[in-house]
Amino acid sequence: MFSDFKLMDERPVYVQLKDYVQDMIVKGHLLEHQKLPSTRELSKLLAVSRNTVLNAYAELELDGIIYAVKGKGHFIGKVTTLETSSIEIDWKQRLNETTLLADEIDLIRQDIHWKKGMISFTSIAPEEKLFDVENFKRAFLTRMSIEGDIVLNYGYAKGYKPLIDHLLSYMEMKGVDISNKDILITNGFTEGLDILLSSLAKKSGRVLCENPTHHAALKLFSLHGLDVHGIDMQDDGIDMEQVEKTLADKDFDFAYLIPSYHNPTGIVTSSEKRSAIFQLFSKYQIPIIEDGFNEELRYSSSHLAPLIAFSGIGNNIVYIGSFSKILFPGLRVGWILADRELIDSLESMKRARTIHTSTLDQAVLYQYLQDGYFEKYLKKARFVYKKKYELARQACIQYIPYSRITGDGGLHLFIELKEDVDARLLLEKCYDKGVVFYPGDVFYTNGRGSNTFRLGFSRLADDDIVRGIQIIGDTLKTL
Amino acid sequence: MFSDFKLMDERPVYVQLKDYVQDMIVKGHLLEHQKLPSTRELSKLLAVSRNTVLNAYAELELDGIIYAVKGKGHFIGKVTTLETSSIEIDWKQRLNETTLLADEIDLIRQDIHWKKGMISFTSIAPEEKLFDVENFKRAFLTRMSIEGDIVLNYGYAKGYKPLIDHLLSYMEMKGVDISNKDILITNGFTEGLDILLSSLAKKSGRVLCENPTHHAALKLFSLHGLDVHGIDMQDDGIDMEQVEKTLADKDFDFAYLIPSYHNPTGIVTSSEKRSAIFQLFSKYQIPIIEDGFNEELRYSSSHLAPLIAFSGIGNNIVYIGSFSKILFPGLRVGWILADRELIDSLESMKRARTIHTSTLDQAVLYQYLQDGYFEKYLKKARFVYKKKYELARQACIQYIPYSRITGDGGLHLFIELKEDVDARLLLEKCYDKGVVFYPGDVFYTNGRGSNTFRLGFSRLADDDIVRGIQIIGDTLKTL
């Protein structure tokens, strides 16, 4: 007894000693009313200070695990030895269709096994080395010193007021009329879309979107049992002729569009087309869910207004924003900007489902934005990513016999090969040569895109970008 | 122009100047190709340093909002004046039943209007002044210095590994066999329950629970269209005779129980009854969702094992835990401990819905627990809350003609009055005298409890506790 006590980690010794005793009881090595060594004995035996033992015993007594008898010492208290009996439940068989589907269409589960040393173009997460950790710490300490206790206690389902106000004027700067609109803070873009989909009534059950489009959105659409209609992408955005035909032909509950920096193609919808999109969907009274994805990472220098700016005091556009992809994905903070009444209802759903988004995340992000660190960081990030972007694009043009290459910025490029080339076969071959990327078909609504793939370059070193793309190109020629 | 420029807040001046210019463009005061004042002029005009103006102009140029002509100065770039047209969508009419229901049963919306200076017994959130802000900062800085960049980037849907491991051994200490179990980190208890309810198939569509019970759970049950059967509470836990009858009579998808510190009654289920509960539900092959709510805040000093400890290597208990109520509710971190395969499926749902819980929250919480601050804080919190608890209980016994009073610890007491007393009427009268509390009926499954109410005392000063309870007592006598 106690001879096998070892300090496991950097936790205070008395805590580890306390845990040890509890563990011994659980394992049945210490029995009810058994006497414990005196604090003096034990401190000698374990070569720890007597105070440590005293602390541990005091804690154990407080928890009612041991008891003290004056002049006699400490004893193990009531030990409820549980007659456990193990029941086997077949959980899989108790799960619903949606959950099994979520399992099935989970990209991560299908992910190609990345091995150390490989060149992976799969990720479009930001480069960690770029993170502005120091200013983030500053923002944290500033906010904590201003209202640490409030930051750590319950907040409001709608979100942290200072952040909401900041984002409202941020969106106003982009030309949005916010007079009849409001913001709900969510756990990133994904929860925003999920709450929205969970709240909208199914009329036609149909949603119109760009094809290809953001995989997380496609996943949520199918989990919500929606019927997805994808429209081809032209170099300046969605194909309006197809849209017009489709809208004239069928009714839709809403459209989901990523005009600012389209995932996965990286296409930026032109100003003219934005206006045309807004007019057309307004004519058909079909609301648009606008995904503001990476708006901030456009390298083309013309100022483009988001679709919601076109709606003036109208309320038919629901904008979902997030800084995750460029700032700190580890902080799960996104927002829905929409009609005030709609936000009001979404807030109840948010409260019912997660109470509210982490106040800590919101408060620190707010301080970070407020102190102007974001602009500084964005400047640096744009500079670094733009270089990688140009390098990757150049390499693709040089090495890959593509039929189309798109991407006006951001953290990835999208490649379309000749009709008959199978990108998954290409991936297989490249895998053997230590290069992986995302096959494009996962982004398509109708099983198309077998000849496409996405190259994320944000986290790769320059020479890996070039070498990786060269390998892909060489492999292509052998197919 | 520029004469009405004012420094609004503590953001860097160049950022505010930049925003001002953008705002002027949006508002139409600055027109396409209009010349801007020279940096020298403007710095004089606004009495800011020339560098500030240079910075602002550089930023604006980078964003493509203005352009420079060598030797001529800066000019406003392409201004897309949007022909906005406003469409009115009747969102309420496009929302589904569930959302309208969420709105309707949202407690916050019905909340009695609290006025400054009132004594409010409604909250059971922890007392902010108790918060261990300094050690929390320490934990943050420690974690950030160890792996700040990782903390800020994407994490795993399942959760932050070090935290998961810590919680697994934490639960093992409570006597749980974790060999076939795993943990999914969620945004607090509420998301944990919601994900679970969203994943379970509806067979009978019936759930059995204690009556009264946690309101957030009741809300989720009805949002998921479940048929709730409440069983009365005895002083040592749920009424087993009623349970036996009910189980013999009807089939249930699962049971939801709060054995450790029941909300709202504050009853702690005895060890004997825990064993009996486990045996009975096992016999009927009905899984139990165990809510570990405030286990840590029991003041009674006997060590009680959670239900899941009784299941050994079985898998019929799903345990949902959270430190929120006692530690930092602002951090949304809870966890589901259950059968490994089940957790595996829930993880896909979690990923589809919110990607993952804030890595920052998880990492700092982990460090805080790891450094042993939690035990220290708990000791302090227990001491403070226990005093308030005894004070409140004493005052109730002295002033309130109750027929039953329950609460073995935690942050609140539950009062049952004589059958014919209407707690909402009492609330009305007390409101006029500046005292508010929660009418108990909101916690009941079947419209009962009109003669009950909950008193949360965690955030009240000692004399307010006594004075408030005295006022309630006096008012009662006038009814």
mmCIF file with all atom_site columns, C-alpha atoms in Angstrom, chain A residues 267-403:
data_model
loop_
_atom_site.group_PDB
_atom_site.id
_atom_site.type_symbol
_atom_site.label_atom_id
_atom_site.label_alt_id
_atom_site.label_comp_id
_atom_site.label_asym_id
_atom_site.label_entity_id
_atom_site.label_seq_id
_atom_site.pdbx_PDB_ins_code
_atom_site.Cartn_x
_atom_site.Cartn_y
_atom_site.Cartn_z
_atom_site.occupancy
_atom_site.B_iso_or_equiv
_atom_site.pdbx_formal_charge
_atom_site.auth_seq_id
_atom_site.auth_comp_id
_atom_site.auth_asym_id
_atom_site.auth_atom_id
_atom_site.pdbx_PDB_model_num
ATOM 1   C CA . ILE A 1 267 ? -14.509 32.284 -57.930 1.00 0.00 ? 267 ILE A CA 1
ATOM 2   C CA . VAL A 1 268 ? -15.521 35.816 -56.935 1.00 0.00 ? 268 VAL A CA 1
ATOM 3   C CA . THR A 1 269 ? -18.937 36.815 -58.255 1.00 0.00 ? 269 THR A CA 1
ATOM 4   C CA . SER A 1 270 ? -18.729 40.071 -60.250 1.00 0.00 ? 270 SER A CA 1
ATOM 5   C CA . SER A 1 271 ? -20.518 43.196 -59.121 1.00 0.00 ? 271 SER A CA 1
ATOM 6   C CA . GLU A 1 272 ? -22.807 43.119 -62.162 1.00 0.00 ? 272 GLU A CA 1
ATOM 7   C CA . LYS A 1 273 ? -23.765 39.519 -61.522 1.00 0.00 ? 273 LYS A CA 1
ATOM 8   C CA . ARG A 1 274 ? -24.440 40.232 -57.855 1.00 0.00 ? 274 ARG A CA 1
ATOM 9   C CA . SER A 1 275 ? -26.933 42.856 -58.865 1.00 0.00 ? 275 SER A CA 1
ATOM 10  C CA . ALA A 1 276 ? -28.509 40.499 -61.420 1.00 0.00 ? 276 ALA A CA 1
ATOM 11  C CA . ILE A 1 277 ? -28.705 37.690 -58.835 1.00 0.00 ? 277 ILE A CA 1
ATOM 12  C CA . PHE A 1 278 ? -30.397 39.950 -56.343 1.00 0.00 ? 278 PHE A CA 1
ATOM 13  C CA . GLN A 1 279 ? -32.942 41.216 -58.861 1.00 0.00 ? 279 GLN A CA 1
ATOM 14  C CA . LEU A 1 280 ? -33.834 37.763 -60.146 1.00 0.00 ? 280 LEU A CA 1
ATOM 15  C CA . PHE A 1 281 ? -34.318 36.075 -56.771 1.00 0.00 ? 281 PHE A CA 1
ATOM 16  C CA . SER A 1 282 ? -36.248 39.085 -55.535 1.00 0.00 ? 282 SER A CA 1
ATOM 17  C CA . LYS A 1 283 ? -38.559 38.771 -58.516 1.00 0.00 ? 283 LYS A CA 1
ATOM 18  C CA . TYR A 1 284 ? -39.301 35.176 -57.502 1.00 0.00 ? 284 TYR A CA 1
ATOM 19  C CA . GLN A 1 285 ? -39.548 36.131 -53.813 1.00 0.00 ? 285 GLN A CA 1
ATOM 20  C CA . ILE A 1 286 ? -36.911 33.525 -52.945 1.00 0.00 ? 286 ILE A CA 1
ATOM 21  C CA . PRO A 1 287 ? -34.726 34.353 -49.927 1.00 0.00 ? 287 PRO A CA 1
ATOM 22  C CA . ILE A 1 288 ? -30.974 33.952 -50.285 1.00 0.00 ? 288 ILE A CA 1
ATOM 23  C CA . ILE A 1 289 ? -28.645 32.608 -47.620 1.00 0.00 ? 289 ILE A CA 1
ATOM 24  C CA . GLU A 1 290 ? -25.395 34.439 -48.377 1.00 0.00 ? 290 GLU A CA 1
ATOM 25  C CA . ASP A 1 291 ? -22.203 32.776 -47.150 1.00 0.00 ? 291 ASP A CA 1
ATOM 26  C CA . GLY A 1 292 ? -19.639 35.544 -46.535 1.00 0.00 ? 292 GLY A CA 1
ATOM 27  C CA . PHE A 1 293 ? -16.857 32.937 -46.578 1.00 0.00 ? 293 PHE A CA 1
ATOM 28  C CA . ASN A 1 294 ? -13.380 34.526 -46.668 1.00 0.00 ? 294 ASN A CA 1
ATOM 29  C CA . GLU A 1 295 ? -14.588 37.801 -48.126 1.00 0.00 ? 295 GLU A CA 1
ATOM 30  C CA . GLU A 1 296 ? -11.574 39.306 -46.377 1.00 0.00 ? 296 GLU A CA 1
ATOM 31  C CA . LEU A 1 297 ? -9.126  37.154 -48.334 1.00 0.00 ? 297 LEU A CA 1
ATOM 32  C CA . ARG A 1 298 ? -9.830  38.460 -51.801 1.00 0.00 ? 298 ARG A CA 1
ATOM 33  C CA . TYR A 1 299 ? -6.620  39.609 -53.476 1.00 0.00 ? 299 TYR A CA 1
ATOM 34  C CA . SER A 1 300 ? -8.330  41.288 -56.386 1.00 0.00 ? 300 SER A CA 1
ATOM 35  C CA . SER A 1 301 ? -8.461  44.887 -55.283 1.00 0.00 ? 301 SER A CA 1
ATOM 36  C CA . SER A 1 302 ? -11.908 45.964 -56.418 1.00 0.00 ? 302 SER A CA 1
ATOM 37  C CA . HIS A 1 303 ? -14.379 46.698 -53.635 1.00 0.00 ? 303 HIS A CA 1
ATOM 38  C CA . LEU A 1 304 ? -17.420 44.395 -53.880 1.00 0.00 ? 304 LEU A CA 1
ATOM 39  C CA . ALA A 1 305 ? -20.613 44.790 -51.866 1.00 0.00 ? 305 ALA A CA 1
ATOM 40  C CA . PRO A 1 306 ? -22.184 41.621 -50.381 1.00 0.00 ? 306 PRO A CA 1
ATOM 41  C CA . LEU A 1 307 ? -25.605 40.597 -51.711 1.00 0.00 ? 307 LEU A CA 1
ATOM 42  C CA . ILE A 1 308 ? -27.292 41.743 -48.507 1.00 0.00 ? 308 ILE A CA 1
ATOM 43  C CA . ALA A 1 309 ? -26.158 45.303 -49.291 1.00 0.00 ? 309 ALA A CA 1
ATOM 44  C CA . PHE A 1 310 ? -28.442 45.221 -52.351 1.00 0.00 ? 310 PHE A CA 1
ATOM 45  C CA . SER A 1 311 ? -31.502 44.514 -50.227 1.00 0.00 ? 311 SER A CA 1
ATOM 46  C CA . GLY A 1 312 ? -31.541 47.990 -48.643 1.00 0.00 ? 312 GLY A CA 1
ATOM 47  C CA . ILE A 1 313 ? -34.259 47.956 -46.009 1.00 0.00 ? 313 ILE A CA 1
ATOM 48  C CA . GLY A 1 314 ? -35.557 44.711 -47.472 1.00 0.00 ? 314 GLY A CA 1
ATOM 49  C CA . ASN A 1 315 ? -35.199 41.454 -45.559 1.00 0.00 ? 315 ASN A CA 1
ATOM 50  C CA . ASN A 1 316 ? -34.869 38.688 -48.144 1.00 0.00 ? 316 ASN A CA 1
ATOM 51  C CA . ILE A 1 317 ? -31.132 38.100 -47.662 1.00 0.00 ? 317 ILE A CA 1
ATOM 52  C CA . VAL A 1 318 ? -29.735 36.197 -44.677 1.00 0.00 ? 318 VAL A CA 1
ATOM 53  C CA . TYR A 1 319 ? -25.990 36.749 -44.344 1.00 0.00 ? 319 TYR A CA 1
ATOM 54  C CA . ILE A 1 320 ? -23.802 34.277 -42.439 1.00 0.00 ? 320 ILE A CA 1
ATOM 55  C CA . GLY A 1 321 ? -20.309 35.492 -41.610 1.00 0.00 ? 321 GLY A CA 1
ATOM 56  C CA . SER A 1 322 ? -17.245 34.199 -39.788 1.00 0.00 ? 322 SER A CA 1
ATOM 57  C CA . PHE A 1 323 ? -13.588 35.121 -39.403 1.00 0.00 ? 323 PHE A CA 1
ATOM 58  C CA . SER A 1 324 ? -12.659 31.521 -38.603 1.00 0.00 ? 324 SER A CA 1
ATOM 59  C CA . LYS A 1 325 ? -10.976 30.611 -41.854 1.00 0.00 ? 325 LYS A CA 1
ATOM 60  C CA . ILE A 1 326 ? -8.541  33.514 -41.737 1.00 0.00 ? 326 ILE A CA 1
ATOM 61  C CA . LEU A 1 327 ? -8.313  34.413 -38.071 1.00 0.00 ? 327 LEU A CA 1
ATOM 62  C CA . PHE A 1 328 ? -8.680  31.781 -35.324 1.00 0.00 ? 328 PHE A CA 1
ATOM 63  C CA . PRO A 1 329 ? -10.707 28.675 -36.256 1.00 0.00 ? 329 PRO A CA 1
ATOM 64  C CA . GLY A 1 330 ? -10.132 27.405 -32.711 1.00 0.00 ? 330 GLY A CA 1
ATOM 65  C CA . LEU A 1 331 ? -12.516 30.130 -31.576 1.00 0.00 ? 331 LEU A CA 1
ATOM 66  C CA . ARG A 1 332 ? -15.956 29.056 -32.739 1.00 0.00 ? 332 ARG A CA 1
ATOM 67  C CA . VAL A 1 333 ? -17.526 32.413 -33.517 1.00 0.00 ? 333 VAL A CA 1
ATOM 68  C CA . GLY A 1 334 ? -19.717 33.228 -36.490 1.00 0.00 ? 334 GLY A CA 1
ATOM 69  C CA . TRP A 1 335 ? -22.794 35.382 -36.953 1.00 0.00 ? 335 TRP A CA 1
ATOM 70  C CA . ILE A 1 336 ? -26.125 35.574 -38.762 1.00 0.00 ? 336 ILE A CA 1
ATOM 71  C CA . LEU A 1 337 ? -27.111 39.031 -40.002 1.00 0.00 ? 337 LEU A CA 1
ATOM 72  C CA . ALA A 1 338 ? -30.788 39.168 -40.994 1.00 0.00 ? 338 ALA A CA 1
ATOM 73  C CA . ASP A 1 339 ? -34.249 40.596 -40.493 1.00 0.00 ? 339 ASP A CA 1
ATOM 74  C CA . ARG A 1 340 ? -34.665 41.546 -36.819 1.00 0.00 ? 340 ARG A CA 1
ATOM 75  C CA . GLU A 1 341 ? -37.805 39.431 -36.318 1.00 0.00 ? 341 GLU A CA 1
ATOM 76  C CA . LEU A 1 342 ? -36.145 36.402 -37.857 1.00 0.00 ? 342 LEU A CA 1
ATOM 77  C CA . ILE A 1 343 ? -33.096 36.806 -35.589 1.00 0.00 ? 343 ILE A CA 1
ATOM 78  C CA . ASP A 1 344 ? -35.482 37.023 -32.666 1.00 0.00 ? 344 ASP A CA 1
ATOM 79  C CA . SER A 1 345 ? -36.888 33.572 -33.428 1.00 0.00 ? 345 SER A CA 1
ATOM 80  C CA . LEU A 1 346 ? -33.499 32.064 -34.225 1.00 0.00 ? 346 LEU A CA 1
ATOM 81  C CA . GLU A 1 347 ? -32.355 33.308 -30.824 1.00 0.00 ? 347 GLU A CA 1
ATOM 82  C CA . SER A 1 348 ? -34.906 31.059 -29.084 1.00 0.00 ? 348 SER A CA 1
ATOM 83  C CA . MET A 1 349 ? -33.614 28.074 -31.039 1.00 0.00 ? 349 MET A CA 1
ATOM 84  C CA . LYS A 1 350 ? -30.039 28.997 -30.166 1.00 0.00 ? 350 LYS A CA 1
ATOM 85  C CA . ARG A 1 351 ? -30.956 29.248 -26.475 1.00 0.00 ? 351 ARG A CA 1
ATOM 86  C CA . ALA A 1 352 ? -32.756 25.910 -26.523 1.00 0.00 ? 352 ALA A CA 1
ATOM 87  C CA . ARG A 1 353 ? -29.827 24.160 -28.209 1.00 0.00 ? 353 ARG A CA 1
ATOM 88  C CA . THR A 1 354 ? -26.613 25.613 -26.749 1.00 0.00 ? 354 THR A CA 1
ATOM 89  C CA . ILE A 1 355 ? -27.688 28.442 -24.365 1.00 0.00 ? 355 ILE A CA 1
ATOM 90  C CA . HIS A 1 356 ? -25.119 30.741 -25.974 1.00 0.00 ? 356 HIS A CA 1
ATOM 91  C CA . THR A 1 357 ? -21.727 30.840 -27.679 1.00 0.00 ? 357 THR A CA 1
ATOM 92  C CA . SER A 1 358 ? -18.668 30.978 -25.432 1.00 0.00 ? 358 SER A CA 1
ATOM 93  C CA . THR A 1 359 ? -18.549 34.447 -23.902 1.00 0.00 ? 359 THR A CA 1
ATOM 94  C CA . LEU A 1 360 ? -14.792 34.104 -23.563 1.00 0.00 ? 360 LEU A CA 1
ATOM 95  C CA . ASP A 1 361 ? -14.374 33.533 -27.310 1.00 0.00 ? 361 ASP A CA 1
ATOM 96  C CA . GLN A 1 362 ? -16.676 36.421 -28.147 1.00 0.00 ? 362 GLN A CA 1
ATOM 97  C CA . ALA A 1 363 ? -15.151 38.853 -25.668 1.00 0.00 ? 363 ALA A CA 1
ATOM 98  C CA . VAL A 1 364 ? -11.541 38.215 -26.676 1.00 0.00 ? 364 VAL A CA 1
ATOM 99  C CA . LEU A 1 365 ? -12.409 38.324 -30.382 1.00 0.00 ? 365 LEU A CA 1
ATOM 100 C CA . TYR A 1 366 ? -14.213 41.621 -29.768 1.00 0.00 ? 366 TYR A CA 1
ATOM 101 C CA . GLN A 1 367 ? -11.190 43.120 -28.005 1.00 0.00 ? 367 GLN A CA 1
ATOM 102 C CA . TYR A 1 368 ? -8.909  41.849 -30.765 1.00 0.00 ? 368 TYR A CA 1
ATOM 103 C CA . LEU A 1 369 ? -11.037 43.527 -33.452 1.00 0.00 ? 369 LEU A CA 1
ATOM 104 C CA . GLN A 1 370 ? -11.568 46.642 -31.367 1.00 0.00 ? 370 GLN A CA 1
ATOM 105 C CA . ASP A 1 371 ? -7.850  47.164 -30.830 1.00 0.00 ? 371 ASP A CA 1
ATOM 106 C CA . GLY A 1 372 ? -7.279  47.102 -34.580 1.00 0.00 ? 372 GLY A CA 1
ATOM 107 C CA . TYR A 1 373 ? -5.155  43.943 -34.470 1.00 0.00 ? 373 TYR A CA 1
ATOM 108 C CA . PHE A 1 374 ? -7.368  42.316 -37.093 1.00 0.00 ? 374 PHE A CA 1
ATOM 109 C CA . GLU A 1 375 ? -6.479  44.834 -39.833 1.00 0.00 ? 375 GLU A CA 1
ATOM 110 C CA . LYS A 1 376 ? -2.788  44.408 -39.034 1.00 0.00 ? 376 LYS A CA 1
ATOM 111 C CA . TYR A 1 377 ? -3.058  40.611 -39.065 1.00 0.00 ? 377 TYR A CA 1
ATOM 112 C CA . LEU A 1 378 ? -5.106  40.627 -42.266 1.00 0.00 ? 378 LEU A CA 1
ATOM 113 C CA . LYS A 1 379 ? -2.453  42.722 -44.000 1.00 0.00 ? 379 LYS A CA 1
ATOM 114 C CA . LYS A 1 380 ? 0.229   40.205 -43.051 1.00 0.00 ? 380 LYS A CA 1
ATOM 115 C CA . ALA A 1 381 ? -1.931  37.182 -43.883 1.00 0.00 ? 381 ALA A CA 1
ATOM 116 C CA . ARG A 1 382 ? -2.950  38.615 -47.280 1.00 0.00 ? 382 ARG A CA 1
ATOM 117 C CA . PHE A 1 383 ? 0.672   39.229 -48.132 1.00 0.00 ? 383 PHE A CA 1
ATOM 118 C CA . VAL A 1 384 ? 1.811   35.705 -47.198 1.00 0.00 ? 384 VAL A CA 1
ATOM 119 C CA . TYR A 1 385 ? -1.138  33.848 -48.733 1.00 0.00 ? 385 TYR A CA 1
ATOM 120 C CA . LYS A 1 386 ? -1.073  35.938 -51.913 1.00 0.00 ? 386 LYS A CA 1
ATOM 121 C CA . LYS A 1 387 ? 2.541   34.867 -52.499 1.00 0.00 ? 387 LYS A CA 1
ATOM 122 C CA . LYS A 1 388 ? 1.656   31.209 -51.953 1.00 0.00 ? 388 LYS A CA 1
ATOM 123 C CA . TYR A 1 389 ? -1.386  31.681 -54.175 1.00 0.00 ? 389 TYR A CA 1
ATOM 124 C CA . GLU A 1 390 ? 0.617   33.105 -57.074 1.00 0.00 ? 390 GLU A CA 1
ATOM 125 C CA . LEU A 1 391 ? 3.282   30.450 -56.621 1.00 0.00 ? 391 LEU A CA 1
ATOM 126 C CA . ALA A 1 392 ? 0.684   27.648 -56.666 1.00 0.00 ? 392 ALA A CA 1
ATOM 127 C CA . ARG A 1 393 ? -1.178  29.112 -59.639 1.00 0.00 ? 393 ARG A CA 1
ATOM 128 C CA . GLN A 1 394 ? 2.058   29.535 -61.581 1.00 0.00 ? 394 GLN A CA 1
ATOM 129 C CA . ALA A 1 395 ? 3.080   25.963 -60.824 1.00 0.00 ? 395 ALA A CA 1
ATOM 130 C CA . CYS A 1 396 ? -0.310  24.619 -61.949 1.00 0.00 ? 396 CYS A CA 1
ATOM 131 C CA . ILE A 1 397 ? -0.090  26.512 -65.228 1.00 0.00 ? 397 ILE A CA 1
ATOM 132 C CA . GLN A 1 398 ? 3.428   25.173 -65.739 1.00 0.00 ? 398 GLN A CA 1
ATOM 133 C CA . TYR A 1 399 ? 2.947   21.522 -64.769 1.00 0.00 ? 399 TYR A CA 1
ATOM 134 C CA . ILE A 1 400 ? -0.730  20.539 -64.915 1.00 0.00 ? 400 ILE A CA 1
ATOM 135 C CA . PRO A 1 401 ? -2.538  19.991 -68.234 1.00 0.00 ? 401 PRO A CA 1
ATOM 136 C CA . TYR A 1 402 ? -5.771  21.461 -66.860 1.00 0.00 ? 402 TYR A CA 1
ATOM 137 C CA . SER A 1 403 ? -8.813  22.378 -68.883 1.00 0.00 ? 403 SER A CA 1
#
